[in-house]
Amino acid sequence: MYKETLLMMPGPVPMPETVRNAMTKQAMNHRSKDFGDCYAEIVKILKPVFGTSNDMLVLSGSGTAGQEAAIGSFAKDKKIVSLVNGKFGERLGLISKIYGPTQMLESEWGHPLNLEGLAESLENGAEVVTMVHNETSAAILNPAEEVGKLCKKHDALFILDGITSIGGDVFKADEWGVDVAIVGSQKCLAAPAGLAAVSVSQKAWDRLSENRPFYLDLKKAKKSADLSPMETPTTPAVPLFLALRESCKLIEEEGIENRIARHQKMSAAVRAAGKTWGLKLVPQVDALHKASNTVTGFFYPEGIEDSKIRGACKKMGIEFAGGQDRLKGKIFRIGNMGIIDTPEILATVAAVQMCFKKTGYKLEGDGLSAAVEVLSQ
Ligand SMILES: *Cc1c(COP(=O)(O)O)cnc(C)c1O
């Protein structure tokens, strides 16, 4: 390909040049001041992005490593409730089942969570709650604050996957009572894939599990991070740390409020386009559940094949996501995570509109104009 594909996926996402270049550095000793300074700078910048003053640890491994580290370190052999309304909530539940007795409270993907069921489970002694804040598979934003309140009321640990909200949407770990929050590097942080950052409350440390995983033991990660200079227990993915530091610097430069406002505006433009086209949003929203501000999902109209739209856009050089598992072939999802801004949104909305036109399908209205309207505000 003579030009780069425009990645409009809900992760991985396009990376700024300084981030990419950071990965070409010569190898360094990871038990050095240079590495420790890099780790420290990442943590310093990410804490306010998480809305926390708790400990923060960076793990070599994708977002799932962060999920498993959290559950393996704090939920082993405890009574766990996993809220599920999509692929990633389900994943938290499947990991939980390996570590302790788990009740999966499942809703249809993209539908509101079963909060009544959760309250009942907490009454009956559930000790740990797992949940996904921004459920990427169904493009729905789940009510973290409400669930945090329930966990606090019943003194349960709250493990929250903020993998596609942290760095792109409002996230207030401490205010919401989140004990363990998780982010992945290749989503809203616009860094390369392969790192997870996890924040841990004192309440969680006080309830550390006896038997923990070896590689993903957060206690060991903390012991190394508490050294000066900061370290990791085993050899970290140094080039990824160096790249993540550059991403963090750019987040600090933009300002997290501005960054969140940009994500909200870009997703609003995509939603406006879809509404004008007459497409149905994937998430079933209510007073507590909202459409995601970092990824937007639409159902395909009857008779439209995934390959006709997504395949044709990819051929044009714009790639976005389809559905996962049970939603495969039924939906498409446009991400606006990281550094995605007006030009990328305009190009993507225009490409989708063109591809529908080419199939002969008559969309209800001019979604591109609707997107322009939102982006001009
Ligand atoms: C991407 C993602 C993950 C983790 O996926 P990895 O492929 O392990 O990085 C977890 N939760 C959510 C909500 C995600 O979007």
GROMACS .gro file of C-alpha atoms and ligand atoms in nm:
model
  392
    1MET     CA    1   0.000   0.000   0.000
    2TYR     CA    2   0.149   0.336  -0.099
    3LYS     CA    3  -0.031   0.515   0.182
    4GLU     CA    4  -0.127   0.431   0.536
    5THR     CA    5  -0.469   0.293   0.618
    6LEU     CA    6  -0.672   0.527   0.836
    7LEU     CA    7  -0.748   0.316   1.142
    8MET     CA    8  -1.086   0.408   1.286
    9MET     CA    9  -1.103   0.102   1.508
   10PRO     CA   10  -1.184   0.098   1.878
   11GLY     CA   11  -0.819   0.007   1.929
   12PRO     CA   12  -0.553  -0.012   1.809
   13VAL     CA   13  -0.549   0.349   1.695
   14PRO     CA   14  -0.315   0.577   1.494
   15MET     CA   15  -0.011   0.690   1.691
   16PRO     CA   16   0.154   1.034   1.685
   17GLU     CA   17   0.503   1.049   1.537
   18THR     CA   18   0.682   1.114   1.868
   19VAL     CA   19   0.516   0.803   2.009
   20ARG     CA   20   0.629   0.586   1.718
   21ASN     CA   21   0.982   0.725   1.719
   22ALA     CA   22   1.027   0.653   2.089
   23MET     CA   23   1.023   0.281   2.005
   24THR     CA   24   1.339   0.298   1.794
   25LYS     CA   25   1.574   0.376   2.086
   26GLN     CA   26   1.870   0.153   2.173
   27ALA     CA   27   1.808  -0.102   2.450
   28MET     CA   28   1.850   0.023   2.805
   29ASN     CA   29   1.896  -0.131   3.147
   30HIS     CA   30   1.550  -0.149   3.298
   31ARG     CA   31   1.699  -0.121   3.647
   32SER     CA   32   1.829   0.226   3.572
   33LYS     CA   33   1.732   0.582   3.655
   34ASP     CA   34   1.637   0.642   3.292
   35PHE     CA   35   1.377   0.367   3.298
   36GLY     CA   36   1.259   0.457   3.649
   37ASP     CA   37   1.208   0.818   3.542
   38CYS     CA   38   1.005   0.703   3.242
   39TYR     CA   39   0.780   0.485   3.460
   40ALA     CA   40   0.742   0.768   3.713
   41GLU     CA   41   0.642   1.019   3.448
   42ILE     CA   42   0.377   0.785   3.305
   43VAL     CA   43   0.228   0.734   3.651
   44LYS     CA   44   0.238   1.105   3.735
   45ILE     CA   45   0.045   1.194   3.421
   46LEU     CA   46  -0.200   0.903   3.429
   47LYS     CA   47  -0.316   0.945   3.789
   48PRO     CA   48  -0.527   1.255   3.716
   49VAL     CA   49  -0.648   1.090   3.393
   50PHE     CA   50  -0.783   0.804   3.611
   51GLY     CA   51  -0.907   1.057   3.869
   52THR     CA   52  -0.710   0.888   4.141
   53SER     CA   53  -0.442   0.943   4.401
   54ASN     CA   54  -0.410   0.566   4.457
   55ASP     CA   55  -0.110   0.355   4.360
   56MET     CA   56  -0.062   0.300   3.989
   57LEU     CA   57   0.122   0.012   3.828
   58VAL     CA   58   0.210  -0.043   3.464
   59LEU     CA   59   0.218  -0.403   3.338
   60SER     CA   60   0.370  -0.546   3.022
   61GLY     CA   61   0.072  -0.711   2.858
   62SER     CA   62  -0.246  -0.595   2.684
   63GLY     CA   63  -0.563  -0.481   2.858
   64THR     CA   64  -0.660  -0.839   2.937
   65ALA     CA   65  -0.341  -0.875   3.144
   66GLY     CA   66  -0.466  -0.581   3.351
   67GLN     CA   67  -0.805  -0.750   3.392
   68GLU     CA   68  -0.646  -1.078   3.503
   69ALA     CA   69  -0.395  -0.905   3.734
   70ALA     CA   70  -0.682  -0.726   3.909
   71ILE     CA   71  -0.897  -1.037   3.953
   72GLY     CA   72  -0.607  -1.271   4.029
   73SER     CA   73  -0.460  -1.038   4.292
   74PHE     CA   74  -0.777  -0.927   4.470
   75ALA     CA   75  -1.066  -1.164   4.390
   76LYS     CA   76  -0.912  -1.510   4.426
   77ASP     CA   77  -1.145  -1.741   4.623
   78LYS     CA   78  -1.391  -1.458   4.688
   79LYS     CA   79  -1.757  -1.436   4.593
   80ILE     CA   80  -1.752  -1.246   4.265
   81VAL     CA   81  -2.035  -1.088   4.067
   82SER     CA   82  -1.962  -1.002   3.704
   83LEU     CA   83  -2.191  -0.758   3.526
   84VAL     CA   84  -2.210  -0.848   3.157
   85ASN     CA   85  -2.361  -0.664   2.862
   86GLY     CA   86  -2.097  -0.732   2.600
   87LYS     CA   87  -1.782  -0.919   2.504
   88PHE     CA   88  -1.546  -0.754   2.751
   89GLY     CA   89  -1.779  -0.781   3.049
   90GLU     CA   90  -1.809  -1.147   2.959
   91ARG     CA   91  -1.430  -1.173   2.952
   92LEU     CA   92  -1.408  -1.033   3.307
   93GLY     CA   93  -1.663  -1.298   3.407
   94LEU     CA   94  -1.469  -1.579   3.238
   95ILE     CA   95  -1.147  -1.472   3.410
   96SER     CA   96  -1.332  -1.446   3.742
   97LYS     CA   97  -1.461  -1.802   3.707
   98ILE     CA   98  -1.102  -1.926   3.700
   99TYR     CA   99  -1.019  -1.750   4.028
  100GLY     CA  100  -1.333  -1.776   4.242
  101PRO     CA  101  -1.703  -1.862   4.264
  102THR     CA  102  -1.860  -1.626   4.010
  103GLN     CA  103  -2.211  -1.519   3.933
  104MET     CA  104  -2.243  -1.370   3.586
  105LEU     CA  105  -2.532  -1.125   3.570
  106GLU     CA  106  -2.591  -1.120   3.196
  107SER     CA  107  -2.795  -0.877   2.990
  108GLU     CA  108  -2.828  -0.888   2.614
  109TRP     CA  109  -2.521  -0.720   2.461
  110GLY     CA  110  -2.571  -0.344   2.444
  111HIS     CA  111  -2.867  -0.353   2.685
  112PRO     CA  112  -2.869  -0.202   3.035
  113LEU     CA  113  -2.695  -0.393   3.314
  114ASN     CA  114  -2.895  -0.587   3.571
  115LEU     CA  115  -2.849  -0.350   3.865
  116GLU     CA  116  -3.137  -0.500   4.063
  117GLY     CA  117  -2.971  -0.838   4.039
  118LEU     CA  118  -2.648  -0.678   4.154
  119ALA     CA  119  -2.810  -0.520   4.460
  120GLU     CA  120  -2.956  -0.860   4.550
  121SER     CA  121  -2.620  -1.036   4.510
  122LEU     CA  122  -2.453  -0.776   4.728
  123GLU     CA  123  -2.724  -0.824   4.995
  124ASN     CA  124  -2.638  -1.194   4.977
  125GLY     CA  125  -2.271  -1.138   5.049
  126ALA     CA  126  -2.094  -1.083   4.716
  127GLU     CA  127  -1.743  -0.952   4.792
  128VAL     CA  128  -1.614  -0.836   4.453
  129VAL     CA  129  -1.791  -0.673   4.156
  130THR     CA  130  -1.643  -0.662   3.806
  131MET     CA  131  -1.776  -0.435   3.536
  132VAL     CA  132  -1.677  -0.269   3.209
  133HIS     CA  133  -1.728   0.108   3.203
  134ASN     CA  134  -1.724   0.160   2.826
  135GLU     CA  135  -1.834  -0.174   2.676
  136THR     CA  136  -1.653  -0.150   2.343
  137SER     CA  137  -1.825  -0.450   2.181
  138ALA     CA  138  -2.167  -0.286   2.203
  139ALA     CA  139  -2.058   0.080   2.218
  140ILE     CA  140  -2.241   0.141   2.546
  141LEU     CA  141  -2.130   0.348   2.845
  142ASN     CA  142  -2.225   0.176   3.169
  143PRO     CA  143  -2.306   0.355   3.499
  144ALA     CA  144  -1.982   0.333   3.697
  145GLU     CA  145  -2.087   0.586   3.956
  146GLU     CA  146  -2.410   0.401   4.044
  147VAL     CA  147  -2.237   0.067   4.072
  148GLY     CA  148  -1.959   0.227   4.279
  149LYS     CA  149  -2.222   0.351   4.524
  150LEU     CA  150  -2.373   0.003   4.556
  151CYS     CA  151  -2.028  -0.149   4.615
  152LYS     CA  152  -1.949   0.109   4.882
  153LYS     CA  153  -2.282   0.052   5.055
  154HIS     CA  154  -2.211  -0.322   5.080
  155ASP     CA  155  -1.837  -0.286   5.136
  156ALA     CA  156  -1.751  -0.487   4.823
  157LEU     CA  157  -1.442  -0.438   4.606
  158PHE     CA  158  -1.514  -0.269   4.275
  159ILE     CA  159  -1.297  -0.373   3.978
  160LEU     CA  160  -1.369  -0.148   3.681
  161ASP     CA  161  -1.240  -0.194   3.327
  162GLY     CA  162  -1.187   0.161   3.198
  163ILE     CA  163  -0.988   0.034   2.904
  164THR     CA  164  -1.177   0.237   2.641
  165SER     CA  165  -1.294   0.526   2.858
  166ILE     CA  166  -0.982   0.635   3.050
  167GLY     CA  167  -0.804   0.905   2.851
  168GLY     CA  168  -1.108   0.967   2.627
  169ASP     CA  169  -1.403   1.012   2.859
  170VAL     CA  170  -1.482   1.125   3.213
  171PHE     CA  171  -1.335   0.881   3.464
  172LYS     CA  172  -1.326   0.948   3.838
  173ALA     CA  173  -1.187   0.641   4.008
  174ASP     CA  174  -1.169   0.786   4.360
  175GLU     CA  175  -1.496   0.978   4.349
  176TRP     CA  176  -1.681   0.674   4.216
  177GLY     CA  177  -1.526   0.436   4.469
  178VAL     CA  178  -1.336   0.228   4.216
  179ASP     CA  179  -1.086   0.000   4.390
  180VAL     CA  180  -0.906  -0.127   4.084
  181ALA     CA  181  -0.927   0.059   3.752
  182ILE     CA  182  -0.766  -0.066   3.432
  183VAL     CA  183  -0.660   0.099   3.107
  184GLY     CA  184  -0.496  -0.045   2.794
  185SER     CA  185  -0.231   0.143   2.599
  186GLN     CA  186  -0.370   0.102   2.246
  187LYS     CA  187  -0.709   0.267   2.302
  188CYS     CA  188  -0.771   0.627   2.409
  189LEU     CA  189  -0.409   0.681   2.514
  190ALA     CA  190  -0.298   0.642   2.149
  191ALA     CA  191   0.008   0.436   2.242
  192PRO     CA  192   0.121   0.104   2.096
  193ALA     CA  193  -0.054  -0.214   2.210
  194GLY     CA  194   0.104  -0.415   2.489
  195LEU     CA  195   0.079  -0.225   2.817
  196ALA     CA  196  -0.189  -0.203   3.084
  197ALA     CA  197  -0.200   0.048   3.369
  198VAL     CA  198  -0.387  -0.038   3.687
  199SER     CA  199  -0.476   0.181   3.987
  200VAL     CA  200  -0.524   0.015   4.326
  201SER     CA  201  -0.699   0.154   4.636
  202GLN     CA  202  -0.587   0.098   4.995
  203LYS     CA  203  -0.910  -0.100   5.051
  204ALA     CA  204  -0.797  -0.340   4.777
  205TRP     CA  205  -0.446  -0.375   4.924
  206ASP     CA  206  -0.602  -0.453   5.262
  207ARG     CA  207  -0.788  -0.744   5.098
  208LEU     CA  208  -0.507  -0.882   4.887
  209SER     CA  209  -0.567  -1.248   4.799
  210GLU     CA  210  -0.346  -1.512   4.962
  211ASN     CA  211  -0.270  -1.707   4.645
  212ARG     CA  212  -0.196  -1.484   4.352
  213PRO     CA  213  -0.077  -1.538   3.996
  214PHE     CA  214   0.301  -1.526   3.956
  215TYR     CA  215   0.350  -1.296   3.656
  216LEU     CA  216   0.044  -1.082   3.719
  217ASP     CA  217   0.086  -1.039   4.096
  218LEU     CA  218   0.011  -0.674   4.169
  219LYS     CA  219   0.172  -0.697   4.513
  220LYS     CA  220   0.504  -0.780   4.347
  221ALA     CA  221   0.448  -0.501   4.094
  222LYS     CA  222   0.394  -0.257   4.380
  223LYS     CA  223   0.704  -0.372   4.568
  224SER     CA  224   0.917  -0.297   4.260
  225ALA     CA  225   0.736   0.028   4.182
  226ASP     CA  226   0.801   0.149   4.538
  227LEU     CA  227   1.177   0.132   4.476
  228SER     CA  228   1.369   0.440   4.376
  229PRO     CA  229   1.419   0.453   4.083
  230MET     CA  230   1.092   0.274   4.002
  231GLU     CA  231   1.120  -0.080   3.871
  232THR     CA  232   0.912  -0.373   3.753
  233PRO     CA  233   0.949  -0.728   3.893
  234THR     CA  234   1.058  -0.878   3.558
  235THR     CA  235   1.195  -0.726   3.237
  236PRO     CA  236   0.933  -0.481   3.110
  237ALA     CA  237   0.851  -0.401   2.746
  238VAL     CA  238   1.084  -0.101   2.759
  239PRO     CA  239   1.015   0.034   2.406
  240LEU     CA  240   0.644   0.039   2.488
  241PHE     CA  241   0.704   0.226   2.814
  242LEU     CA  242   0.908   0.485   2.623
  243ALA     CA  243   0.627   0.522   2.369
  244LEU     CA  244   0.359   0.544   2.637
  245ARG     CA  245   0.554   0.822   2.807
  246GLU     CA  246   0.535   1.025   2.483
  247SER     CA  247   0.159   0.960   2.459
  248CYS     CA  248   0.119   1.077   2.816
  249LYS     CA  249   0.310   1.396   2.745
  250LEU     CA  250   0.071   1.470   2.458
  251ILE     CA  251  -0.230   1.406   2.683
  252GLU     CA  252  -0.087   1.648   2.937
  253GLU     CA  253  -0.021   1.904   2.663
  254GLU     CA  254  -0.377   1.882   2.527
  255GLY     CA  255  -0.530   1.880   2.875
  256ILE     CA  256  -0.760   1.597   2.979
  257GLU     CA  257  -1.071   1.818   2.976
  258ASN     CA  258  -1.004   1.926   2.618
  259ARG     CA  259  -0.932   1.570   2.520
  260ILE     CA  260  -1.259   1.444   2.666
  261ALA     CA  261  -1.452   1.729   2.499
  262ARG     CA  262  -1.293   1.635   2.165
  263HIS     CA  263  -1.389   1.269   2.206
  264GLN     CA  264  -1.744   1.370   2.296
  265LYS     CA  265  -1.773   1.596   1.993
  266MET     CA  266  -1.632   1.340   1.748
  267SER     CA  267  -1.867   1.067   1.870
  268ALA     CA  268  -2.161   1.310   1.863
  269ALA     CA  269  -2.082   1.379   1.496
  270VAL     CA  270  -2.084   1.008   1.412
  271ARG     CA  271  -2.410   0.955   1.602
  272ALA     CA  272  -2.566   1.252   1.420
  273ALA     CA  273  -2.464   1.101   1.086
  274GLY     CA  274  -2.613   0.763   1.174
  275LYS     CA  275  -2.936   0.915   1.297
  276THR     CA  276  -2.976   1.109   0.973
  277TRP     CA  277  -2.897   0.798   0.771
  278GLY     CA  278  -3.177   0.625   0.960
  279LEU     CA  279  -2.954   0.358   1.116
  280LYS     CA  280  -3.025   0.211   1.457
  281LEU     CA  281  -2.768   0.260   1.734
  282VAL     CA  282  -2.646  -0.060   1.899
  283PRO     CA  283  -2.672   0.054   2.263
  284GLN     CA  284  -3.014   0.059   2.431
  285VAL     CA  285  -2.980   0.373   2.635
  286ASP     CA  286  -3.178   0.472   2.944
  287ALA     CA  287  -3.137   0.719   3.230
  288LEU     CA  288  -2.815   0.545   3.344
  289HIS     CA  289  -2.673   0.387   3.028
  290LYS     CA  290  -2.548   0.611   2.748
  291ALA     CA  291  -2.406   0.574   2.401
  292SER     CA  292  -2.027   0.557   2.420
  293ASN     CA  293  -1.821   0.868   2.355
  294THR     CA  294  -1.524   0.675   2.220
  295VAL     CA  295  -1.684   0.423   1.981
  296THR     CA  296  -2.014   0.432   1.795
  297GLY     CA  297  -2.199   0.122   1.681
  298PHE     CA  298  -2.484   0.092   1.430
  299PHE     CA  299  -2.690  -0.205   1.315
  300TYR     CA  300  -2.673  -0.274   0.943
  301PRO     CA  301  -3.010  -0.236   0.772
  302GLU     CA  302  -3.176  -0.557   0.651
  303GLY     CA  303  -2.998  -0.701   0.348
  304ILE     CA  304  -2.674  -0.505   0.377
  305GLU     CA  305  -2.365  -0.721   0.403
  306ASP     CA  306  -2.077  -0.628   0.629
  307SER     CA  307  -1.828  -0.678   0.346
  308LYS     CA  308  -2.020  -0.439   0.119
  309ILE     CA  309  -1.969  -0.152   0.360
  310ARG     CA  310  -1.667  -0.229   0.574
  311GLY     CA  311  -1.485  -0.415   0.298
  312ALA     CA  312  -1.539  -0.134   0.049
  313CYS     CA  313  -1.427   0.132   0.298
  314LYS     CA  314  -1.117  -0.070   0.375
  315LYS     CA  315  -1.040  -0.083   0.004
  316MET     CA  316  -1.060   0.297   0.005
  317GLY     CA  317  -0.810   0.305   0.291
  318ILE     CA  318  -1.039   0.350   0.591
  319GLU     CA  319  -1.073   0.065   0.836
  320PHE     CA  320  -1.325   0.035   1.115
  321ALA     CA  321  -1.464  -0.257   1.311
  322GLY     CA  322  -1.749  -0.500   1.264
  323GLY     CA  323  -1.926  -0.688   1.540
  324GLN     CA  324  -1.772  -0.952   1.766
  325ASP     CA  325  -1.918  -1.299   1.829
  326ARG     CA  326  -2.298  -1.280   1.833
  327LEU     CA  327  -2.294  -0.932   1.676
  328LYS     CA  328  -2.068  -1.037   1.389
  329GLY     CA  329  -2.210  -0.929   1.053
  330LYS     CA  330  -2.490  -0.740   1.225
  331ILE     CA  331  -2.320  -0.417   1.328
  332PHE     CA  332  -2.031  -0.188   1.246
  333ARG     CA  333  -1.836   0.024   1.494
  334ILE     CA  334  -1.646   0.345   1.430
  335GLY     CA  335  -1.386   0.433   1.691
  336ASN     CA  336  -1.280   0.788   1.770
  337MET     CA  337  -1.018   0.709   2.031
  338GLY     CA  338  -0.687   0.882   2.088
  339ILE     CA  339  -0.592   1.148   1.837
  340ILE     CA  340  -0.887   1.110   1.599
  341ASP     CA  341  -1.017   1.454   1.507
  342THR     CA  342  -1.240   1.636   1.256
  343PRO     CA  343  -1.064   1.537   0.928
  344GLU     CA  344  -1.069   1.166   1.013
  345ILE     CA  345  -1.434   1.175   1.118
  346LEU     CA  346  -1.538   1.363   0.803
  347ALA     CA  347  -1.349   1.120   0.580
  348THR     CA  348  -1.498   0.818   0.755
  349VAL     CA  349  -1.856   0.941   0.754
  350ALA     CA  350  -1.824   1.035   0.387
  351ALA     CA  351  -1.676   0.695   0.302
  352VAL     CA  352  -1.956   0.507   0.479
  353GLN     CA  353  -2.218   0.718   0.301
  354MET     CA  354  -2.049   0.652  -0.035
  355CYS     CA  355  -2.031   0.279   0.025
  356PHE     CA  356  -2.401   0.260   0.114
  357LYS     CA  357  -2.477   0.458  -0.202
  358LYS     CA  358  -2.274   0.213  -0.410
  359THR     CA  359  -2.471  -0.083  -0.277
  360GLY     CA  360  -2.787   0.086  -0.402
  361TYR     CA  361  -2.925   0.116  -0.051
  362LYS     CA  362  -3.113   0.439   0.001
  363LEU     CA  363  -3.016   0.602   0.330
  364GLU     CA  364  -3.281   0.831   0.479
  365GLY     CA  365  -3.075   1.149   0.476
  366ASP     CA  366  -2.741   1.318   0.431
  367GLY     CA  367  -2.543   1.204   0.734
  368LEU     CA  368  -2.232   1.384   0.619
  369SER     CA  369  -2.407   1.721   0.645
  370ALA     CA  370  -2.533   1.626   0.990
  371ALA     CA  371  -2.177   1.546   1.098
  372VAL     CA  372  -2.050   1.874   0.953
  373GLU     CA  373  -2.317   2.053   1.154
  374VAL     CA  374  -2.198   1.900   1.483
  375LEU     CA  375  -1.830   1.949   1.400
  376SER     CA  376  -1.886   2.318   1.314
  377GLN     CA  377  -2.018   2.399   1.659
  378LIG     C1  378  -0.972  -0.376   2.411
  378LIG     C2  379  -1.043  -0.402   2.538
  378LIG     C3  380  -0.995  -0.488   2.637
  378LIG     C4  381  -0.865  -0.561   2.633
  378LIG     O1  382  -0.826  -0.612   2.519
  378LIG     P1  383  -0.673  -0.645   2.486
  378LIG     O2  384  -0.687  -0.700   2.349
  378LIG     O3  385  -0.626  -0.743   2.584
  378LIG     O4  386  -0.598  -0.516   2.494
  378LIG     C5  387  -1.066  -0.502   2.754
  378LIG     N1  388  -1.178  -0.433   2.776
  378LIG     C6  389  -1.227  -0.349   2.685
  378LIG     C7  390  -1.351  -0.274   2.718
  378LIG     C8  391  -1.162  -0.330   2.563
  378LIG     O5  392  -1.213  -0.245   2.474
   0.00000   0.00000   0.00000
